[in-house]
Amino acid sequence: MSAPTQLRPYQERALHETRSALARGARRVALYLPTGGGKTVSAEAMIRGAVAKGKRVLFLANRKQLVAQASAHLTRAGIAHGILQGENTRHLHAPVLVGSIDTVRARNYIFDDVALLIVDEAHAVAGSKKYRDLLFRYNRVPVIGLSATPFAPGLGKHYDELRGPLFEELVIGATIRELIDLGNLVDCDVFAPADPDLSGVRTQRGIGGELDYSETQLAEAVDKPQLIGDIVQHWFKLARGKQTVVFATSIAHSQHIVTEFVRAGIAAAHIDYHFDDDERAAVLDRFARGETMILANVGLLAEGWDCPATECMILARPTKSLIRYIQMVGRVLRPHPGKERAVLLDHSGTVLRLGFATDELPLELDDGKANASTRKKEERKPSEPKACPSCKFVRPAGVHACPSCGFAPQRLNDVEIADGELVKIDRKVKKPATPDRKQHVYSQLLHICRKKGHKPGWTANQYKKMFGVWPRGLRDVTATPTPEIEGWLKSQRIAYLKSREKAQEGRANV
């Protein structure tokens, strides 16, 4: 083996904490490092340590390109290894195997001598029966799961077959914000020119077991000429000349976006799973060389693809999945000479739903209990970012003047008004009026009423505005208000102030 790749201090710390967790008796440890944080380099160090002790290592991934990527890294590092992936399978007696979980499952390979199992993109384990069955079979083998999004539902769920959680401990190597401060990642400016109407799009289980939009209905909602034209128009305005990756809702949507860019005179290309290895490599190579300015896809490039020169991402695929969102944005955060900041053009409303990708994440293993994932995501972002009414730059909550164009909406009490027209962005979340929800809303209103010293009838009046009926049979208990309720109350205040303004204008004109 050649000399090991030099580790950064936070990687050394992460490896020390991972080994300490295993030494304490944990069998399955999840290691979090953001995209660009060096998961493969960390895996190399773990593999070297195990091989030096005469142990055999199995490195598993869930996608063909991730297997190829890990193999290429180990080859550069001078680590002899075998491949266990479809027709590429070879050298199965090597001390290190890099394999595909699909091939392992299809061929029912048995690894009695494996002493360490490393799982790449480990957030996929909770939603994969293939992975779970493998961990059940080798429940006494130490497992290290690598992930930039370790908050998938059920990643810390208890299983009788394991006599404990799927992953028992989470080691946090570094956060996105820490890596930005260190210069290992770049920060991101976000513009939200559009927020498509998704009221008719249902949700279903998606990546990592998270609820996400139905892809078929989603494509119908956003693959429209006026929306695609808006994408091209804003790219010229905000990101012209920047290498750009586009995430679309479907292959047809991606192709339509490319067509419009080409029509506008911009070199653009589409790529999808139907491309063979040579075709895919050729498209990616032309983009890496700068011959192609726009590269559009659906989800192929969300994991296992790195092109640091990419400065801009167009998010044309709305998502509710924090995992999918973080993985996509991670494609443009890697540093590159001359690249000071990345640009995200969000035509999906995702930033306004899920917050900034560089915000603090819910770094805690989800135990699989009902609503746990939703609760963590709500805790992640206590208040919503807003799009500047003038330039659509997304400013953090609480920032009044736009950092991009300097526009400062006129303040009326605590409500912002731009050019005489109210601009408000909220999540438009519609929840069923179940008894539990009614009680929860009533408790939140009661808390606000008492804290702000409103008259006793205020709570009942606000409740009636929301549900259309007076509160009956509800318990007199308080609850901490959620951003949803605070936003709804603010919208009521806005409506009142606007109606008062109009009334005053009417009286002035009499």
JSON list of N, CA and C in Angstrom, two decimals, residues 15 237 411:
[
{"chain": "A", "resi": 15, "resn": "LEU", "atom": "N", "xyz": [-12.83, 9.82, 13.34]},
{"chain": "A", "resi": 15, "resn": "LEU", "atom": "CA", "xyz": [-12.37, 8.42, 13.37]},
{"chain": "A", "resi": 15, "resn": "LEU", "atom": "C", "xyz": [-12.10, 7.97, 14.80]},
{"chain": "A", "resi": 237, "resn": "LYS", "atom": "N", "xyz": [-30.52, 36.11, -15.90]},
{"chain": "A", "resi": 237, "resn": "LYS", "atom": "CA", "xyz": [-30.49, 37.28, -15.03]},
{"chain": "A", "resi": 237, "resn": "LYS", "atom": "C", "xyz": [-29.56, 37.09, -13.84]},
{"chain": "A", "resi": 411, "resn": "ARG", "atom": "N", "xyz": [-42.10, 49.05, 6.79]},
{"chain": "A", "resi": 411, "resn": "ARG", "atom": "CA", "xyz": [-42.64, 48.35, 7.96]},
{"chain": "A", "resi": 411, "resn": "ARG", "atom": "C", "xyz": [-43.94, 49.01, 8.42]}
]
